[in-house]
């Protein structure tokens, strides 16, 4: 009888553990970097130690529940102390812990070795998007961009079928080269966020006023997805991280083209634009940066997020409107977009707001206005 | 027995409670106040539970169905705050009020008027906090850990009410703890030396010291928030030279002892129930006491393991990893001692015992995931995912909460003089046990697969486990109505219980008749070997 029970229990444990190891959904991902694989094996080591201890401890407990019951007519023993046992179950667990701490310490020391990088990217958390700044050898910015959630609201609100990358897709991913040591400087603009790419085995809080660093050498090209993991307000669940690792040559080509578009983009700050141009650009910017709070119809969610439709600001003087968007409103969710958007984007989104949702200010906002207001920068 | 005591002391004691509702407002009696605490915490448990069900309903499927993200964040925040400060902590204080005087052989608590005050603060504190949900701009939405600057510069206006509510809760806890310490240290019956005290008393003595040590730290943290919000200081504002990370250090210096505040009395409870139903003395009494003391000491030097991803230097990470791992040792000692107590006993499995055994097993599982979380390099993968949610719910729900439920079933005959319905109690246990595991076990998997906590909507690969989790939550939630029914049914029409309601029960409280007299021991009882745990 006992033998059969043991066999059944054994089979169940083996099947469950086999399923566990096979199914991705049931376990941590091993990831692609050397570090993430080391973390994975550490995870498995500790998991199995816990399972083993659990089997022994719960085995004894359930055997006792099965065997030492009054209904079987047993008489309760009256022993209540054993110094030898107490010592044994203090010392043995301590030794097991030392056995766990040793490899954990080794891995941790490796993770902290952030020096000797081939390139550096600054990762900056904003409510609710990530900004990636590519830095040159002297830590000066070469170019930067925001990475926003690309999943349409219609999918979130169940009006459209959700795709495989639902909530894990962005308009522009962070691109890095394979096989080079990339150092990430993690910080934040407003509240605390956390930057996590599970496949690289790295996660670090993005804290305003603090610069943390992480590194990764990604051996395989591919698209790696993660999410913000520190509660950062309303859309905490909607600021994914997507990293595309490109083969080195491909990355270099992309990097060069990105640097040259940066020059063209900066030159466009001197241009003037027509109403139609501003409206088209402005609608795009509004959809990405404004509609989460002020909604696609400009009605907002008062009182936290005021309506733009019919607002005194959108109907009032142009410069006041621009200044509000550039500088933000301290102590509210309204951020200082002067730090996030370029003059063309700022001018067009303000122009769009002044001529949409029933607003009709009848003026034109130009990049030059933005540059004047922000002191020529 | 009680008649004898009454006859002796007829002149200077009023024998029963006052009539009417004012009894509850003016009462200074430890049993009345214990009852108030317990019903209050049960009400908070149901409110916090409803918030949890809102969360689980929203997470039943991907996409936004019922609530918007702003409201969802208010639900997670208030669920946590209400359960921690409104349900678990007051329930333990209620148990302490009921049991400590009876267990140490005292007539009442040492400071009865303060006892009344420390309870009556609570309804106002929680009334204030919950009212913020109905205010313009909404209630607290920054998580129960309220990290700055999300809880300061970026908080809704109602945060000031939240701060005052936390101050009040802290004052209540500190007064409650002073009272408990004063009672235990001064009012023990002659012959009850410290190492003869029942373990529930021991665990509460240590818990009370933890509370006195850390509640002022919490008060300091919220006061600094108040100043940052209203008086333009910059304690936690980087732009003004402050440091958001400092908030976390202060918060967790409070917060880690806090989590032991919510589990140490549970250890005490289980150490009463298991020996009773195993009909065997508690194994390793003194090592149990030392283990609780070591856990309490370690709880002060592990706080930053909640902050491994915040960017500490390597040496700091290593220190907090090692100290955290050490906690497994005394905790293991406790689990081994409970099992050794069961070993070769003559066990029966009444409802309190079922909850206590489930406590040992499921709390240990929470301990395993806790050990995994202690390993810093792996914690980077687990941190702020559902793996953490699964971990702390395993130690708090089938841990702390199950112990409270077990305690209620165990001492209910002593309190009411009546026996609960055993088959309904077992039904309640099995529904809770199954519900809790369906709710929280799958969360380990969604966490390992990468689902962050505190999100109202999630990627599609997490869908199956979330659906399962939601189903379990509704089973667990509604089965607590069975508990409510059992309680009311017992009070109204339970069968009379004996003084020593359980065959194997030991301790001074069982020498009293059931229900226990209004003033427990008016004469110090004789402490005999038969009633001592060790």
Coordinates of N, CA, C and O in Angstrom, one line a residue, chain B residues 225-301:
Chain B
X225 N 6.4 64.0 4.8 CA 5.6 64.2 3.6 C 4.7 65.4 3.7 O 4.5 66.2 2.8
X226 N 4.1 65.5 4.9 CA 3.2 66.7 5.1 C 3.9 68.0 4.9 O 3.4 68.9 4.2
X227 N 5.1 68.1 5.4 CA 5.9 69.3 5.2 C 6.3 69.5 3.8 O 6.3 70.6 3.3
X228 N 6.7 68.4 3.1 CA 7.0 68.6 1.6 C 5.8 69.1 0.9 O 5.9 69.9 0.0
X229 N 4.6 68.6 1.2 CA 3.4 69.0 0.5 C 2.9 70.4 0.8 O 2.6 71.2 -0.1
X230 N 2.9 70.7 2.1 CA 2.3 72.0 2.5 C 3.3 73.1 2.8 O 2.9 74.3 2.8
X231 N 4.5 72.8 3.2 CA 5.4 73.8 3.7 C 6.7 74.0 2.9 O 7.7 74.5 3.4
X232 N 6.6 73.4 1.7 CA 7.7 73.6 0.7 C 9.1 73.1 1.2 O 10.1 73.6 0.8
X233 N 9.1 72.2 2.1 CA 10.4 71.5 2.4 C 10.7 70.6 1.3 O 9.9 70.3 0.4
X234 N 11.9 70.0 1.3 CA 12.3 69.1 0.2 C 12.9 67.8 0.8 O 14.0 67.4 0.3
X235 N 12.3 67.2 1.8 CA 12.9 66.0 2.3 C 13.1 65.0 1.2 O 14.1 64.3 1.1
X236 N 12.0 64.8 0.4 CA 12.0 63.7 -0.6 C 12.0 64.3 -2.0 O 11.7 63.5 -2.9
X237 N 12.3 65.6 -2.1 CA 12.2 66.2 -3.5 C 13.6 66.4 -4.0 O 14.3 67.3 -3.5
X238 N 14.0 65.7 -5.0 CA 15.4 65.8 -5.5 C 15.7 67.2 -6.0 O 16.8 67.7 -5.8
X239 N 14.7 67.9 -6.6 CA 14.9 69.2 -7.1 C 15.3 70.2 -6.0 O 16.0 71.2 -6.3
X240 N 14.9 69.9 -4.8 CA 15.3 70.8 -3.7 C 16.4 70.2 -2.8 O 16.6 70.7 -1.7
X241 N 17.1 69.2 -3.3 CA 18.2 68.7 -2.5 C 17.8 67.5 -1.7 O 18.6 67.0 -0.9
X242 N 16.5 67.1 -1.8 CA 16.1 65.9 -1.0 C 16.4 64.6 -1.7 O 17.0 64.6 -2.8
X243 N 15.9 63.5 -1.2 CA 16.2 62.3 -1.8 C 15.0 61.3 -1.7 O 14.6 60.9 -0.6
X244 N 14.4 61.0 -2.8 CA 13.3 60.0 -2.8 C 13.7 58.7 -2.2 O 12.8 57.9 -1.7
X245 N 15.0 58.3 -2.3 CA 15.4 57.0 -1.8 C 15.4 57.0 -0.3 O 15.1 56.0 0.3
X246 N 15.6 58.2 0.3 CA 15.6 58.3 1.8 C 14.2 57.9 2.3 O 14.1 57.3 3.3
X247 N 13.2 58.3 1.5 CA 11.8 57.9 1.9 C 11.7 56.4 2.1 O 11.2 55.9 3.1
X248 N 12.3 55.7 1.1 CA 12.1 54.3 1.2 C 12.9 53.6 2.3 O 12.4 52.7 3.0
X249 N 14.1 54.2 2.6 CA 14.8 53.7 3.8 C 14.0 53.9 5.1 O 13.9 53.0 5.9
X250 N 13.4 55.1 5.2 CA 12.6 55.3 6.4 C 11.4 54.5 6.4 O 11.1 53.8 7.4
X251 N 10.7 54.4 5.3 CA 9.5 53.6 5.2 C 9.8 52.2 5.6 O 9.0 51.6 6.4
X252 N 10.8 51.6 5.0 CA 11.0 50.1 5.3 C 11.7 49.9 6.6 O 11.6 48.8 7.1
X253 N 12.3 50.9 7.2 CA 12.8 50.7 8.6 C 11.6 50.5 9.5 O 11.6 49.7 10.4
X254 N 10.5 51.2 9.1 CA 9.2 50.9 9.8 C 8.6 49.6 9.2 O 8.2 48.7 9.9
X255 N 8.6 49.5 7.9 CA 7.8 48.5 7.2 C 8.3 47.0 7.4 O 7.5 46.1 7.5
X256 N 9.6 46.8 7.6 CA 9.9 45.4 7.8 C 9.6 44.9 9.2 O 8.9 43.8 9.2
X257 N 9.9 45.6 10.2 CA 9.4 45.2 11.5 C 7.9 45.0 11.5 O 7.3 44.1 12.1
X258 N 7.2 45.9 10.7 CA 5.8 45.9 10.6 C 5.3 44.5 10.1 O 4.3 44.0 10.6
X259 N 6.0 43.9 9.1 CA 5.5 42.7 8.6 C 5.6 41.6 9.7 O 4.9 40.6 9.7
X260 N 6.6 41.7 10.6 CA 6.7 40.7 11.7 C 5.7 41.0 12.7 O 5.3 40.1 13.4
X261 N 5.3 42.3 12.9 CA 4.2 42.6 13.8 C 3.0 41.9 13.4 O 2.2 41.4 14.2
X262 N 2.9 41.7 12.1 CA 1.7 41.0 11.6 C 1.8 39.4 11.6 O 0.9 38.7 11.3
X263 N 3.0 38.9 12.0 CA 3.1 37.5 12.0 C 3.5 36.9 13.3 O 3.2 35.8 13.6
X264 N 4.2 37.7 14.2 CA 4.6 37.1 15.5 C 3.5 36.6 16.3 O 3.5 35.5 16.8
X265 N 2.4 37.4 16.5 CA 1.3 36.9 17.3 C 0.7 35.7 16.7 O 0.2 34.8 17.4
X266 N 0.8 35.6 15.3 CA 0.2 34.4 14.7 C 1.0 33.2 15.1 O 0.5 32.1 15.4
X267 N 2.4 33.3 15.3 CA 3.2 32.2 15.8 C 2.7 31.8 17.2 O 2.7 30.6 17.5
X268 N 2.4 32.8 18.0 CA 1.9 32.5 19.3 C 0.6 31.7 19.3 O 0.5 30.7 20.0
X269 N -0.3 32.1 18.4 CA -1.6 31.5 18.4 C -1.4 30.0 18.0 O -2.0 29.1 18.6
X270 N -0.6 29.8 16.9 CA -0.5 28.4 16.4 C 0.2 27.6 17.5 O -0.1 26.4 17.6
X271 N 1.1 28.2 18.3 CA 1.8 27.4 19.3 C 0.8 27.1 20.5 O 1.2 26.3 21.3
X272 N -0.4 27.6 20.5 CA -1.4 27.1 21.5 C -2.2 26.1 20.9 O -2.6 25.1 21.5
X273 N -2.6 26.3 19.6 CA -3.6 25.4 19.0 C -3.0 24.0 18.7 O -3.6 23.0 19.0
X274 N -1.8 24.0 18.1 CA -1.2 22.6 17.8 C -1.0 21.7 19.0 O -1.5 20.6 19.0
X275 N -0.4 22.2 20.1 CA -0.3 21.3 21.3 C -1.7 20.8 21.8 O -1.8 19.7 22.2
X276 N -2.7 21.7 21.7 CA -4.0 21.4 22.2 C -4.5 20.2 21.5 O -5.0 19.2 22.1
X277 N -4.5 20.3 20.2 CA -5.2 19.2 19.4 C -4.3 18.0 19.1 O -4.7 17.0 18.7
X278 N -2.9 18.2 19.5 CA -2.0 17.0 19.4 C -2.0 16.3 20.8 O -1.4 15.3 20.9
X279 N -2.6 17.0 21.8 CA -2.7 16.5 23.2 C -1.3 16.2 23.7 O -1.0 15.2 24.3
X280 N -0.4 17.1 23.4 CA 1.0 16.9 23.7 C 1.6 18.3 24.0 O 1.2 19.3 23.4
X281 N 2.6 18.4 24.9 CA 3.2 19.7 25.2 C 3.9 20.3 24.0 O 4.4 19.5 23.1
X282 N 3.9 21.6 23.9 CA 4.6 22.3 22.9 C 6.1 21.8 22.9 O 6.7 21.8 23.9
X283 N 6.6 21.5 21.7 CA 8.0 21.0 21.6 C 8.9 22.3 21.6 O 8.7 23.2 20.9
X284 N 10.0 22.2 22.4 CA 11.0 23.3 22.4 C 10.5 24.7 22.8 O 10.7 25.6 22.1
X285 N 9.8 24.8 23.9 CA 9.2 26.1 24.3 C 10.3 27.2 24.3 O 10.1 28.2 23.7
X286 N 11.4 26.9 25.0 CA 12.4 28.0 25.1 C 13.0 28.4 23.8 O 13.2 29.5 23.5
X287 N 13.2 27.3 22.9 CA 13.8 27.7 21.6 C 12.7 28.5 20.8 O 13.1 29.3 20.0
X288 N 11.5 28.3 21.0 CA 10.4 29.0 20.4 C 10.5 30.5 20.8 O 10.4 31.4 20.0
X289 N 10.7 30.7 22.1 CA 10.9 32.1 22.6 C 12.1 32.8 22.0 O 12.0 33.9 21.5
X290 N 13.2 32.0 22.0 CA 14.4 32.6 21.5 C 14.3 32.9 20.0 O 14.8 33.9 19.5
X291 N 13.6 32.0 19.3 CA 13.4 32.2 17.8 C 12.6 33.5 17.6 O 13.0 34.3 16.7
X292 N 11.6 33.7 18.3 CA 10.8 34.9 18.1 C 11.6 36.1 18.4 O 11.6 37.1 17.6
X293 N 12.4 36.1 19.5 CA 13.3 37.2 19.8 C 14.3 37.4 18.7 O 14.5 38.6 18.3
X294 N 14.9 36.4 18.1 CA 15.9 36.6 17.1 C 15.2 37.1 15.8 O 15.8 38.0 15.2
X295 N 14.0 36.7 15.5 CA 13.3 37.2 14.3 C 13.1 38.7 14.5 O 13.3 39.5 13.6
X296 N 12.7 39.1 15.8 CA 12.4 40.5 16.0 C 13.7 41.3 15.9 O 13.6 42.4 15.3
X297 N 14.8 40.8 16.4 CA 16.0 41.5 16.2 C 16.4 41.7 14.8 O 16.7 42.7 14.3
X298 N 16.4 40.5 14.1 CA 16.8 40.6 12.6 C 15.9 41.5 11.8 O 16.3 42.1 10.9
X299 N 14.6 41.6 12.3 CA 13.7 42.5 11.5 C 14.1 43.9 11.4 O 13.7 44.6 10.5
X300 N 15.0 44.3 12.3 CA 15.5 45.7 12.2 C 16.7 45.9 11.3 O 17.1 47.0 11.0
X301 N 17.3 44.8 10.8 CA 18.5 45.0 10.0 C 18.4 44.4 8.6 O 19.4 44.0 8.0

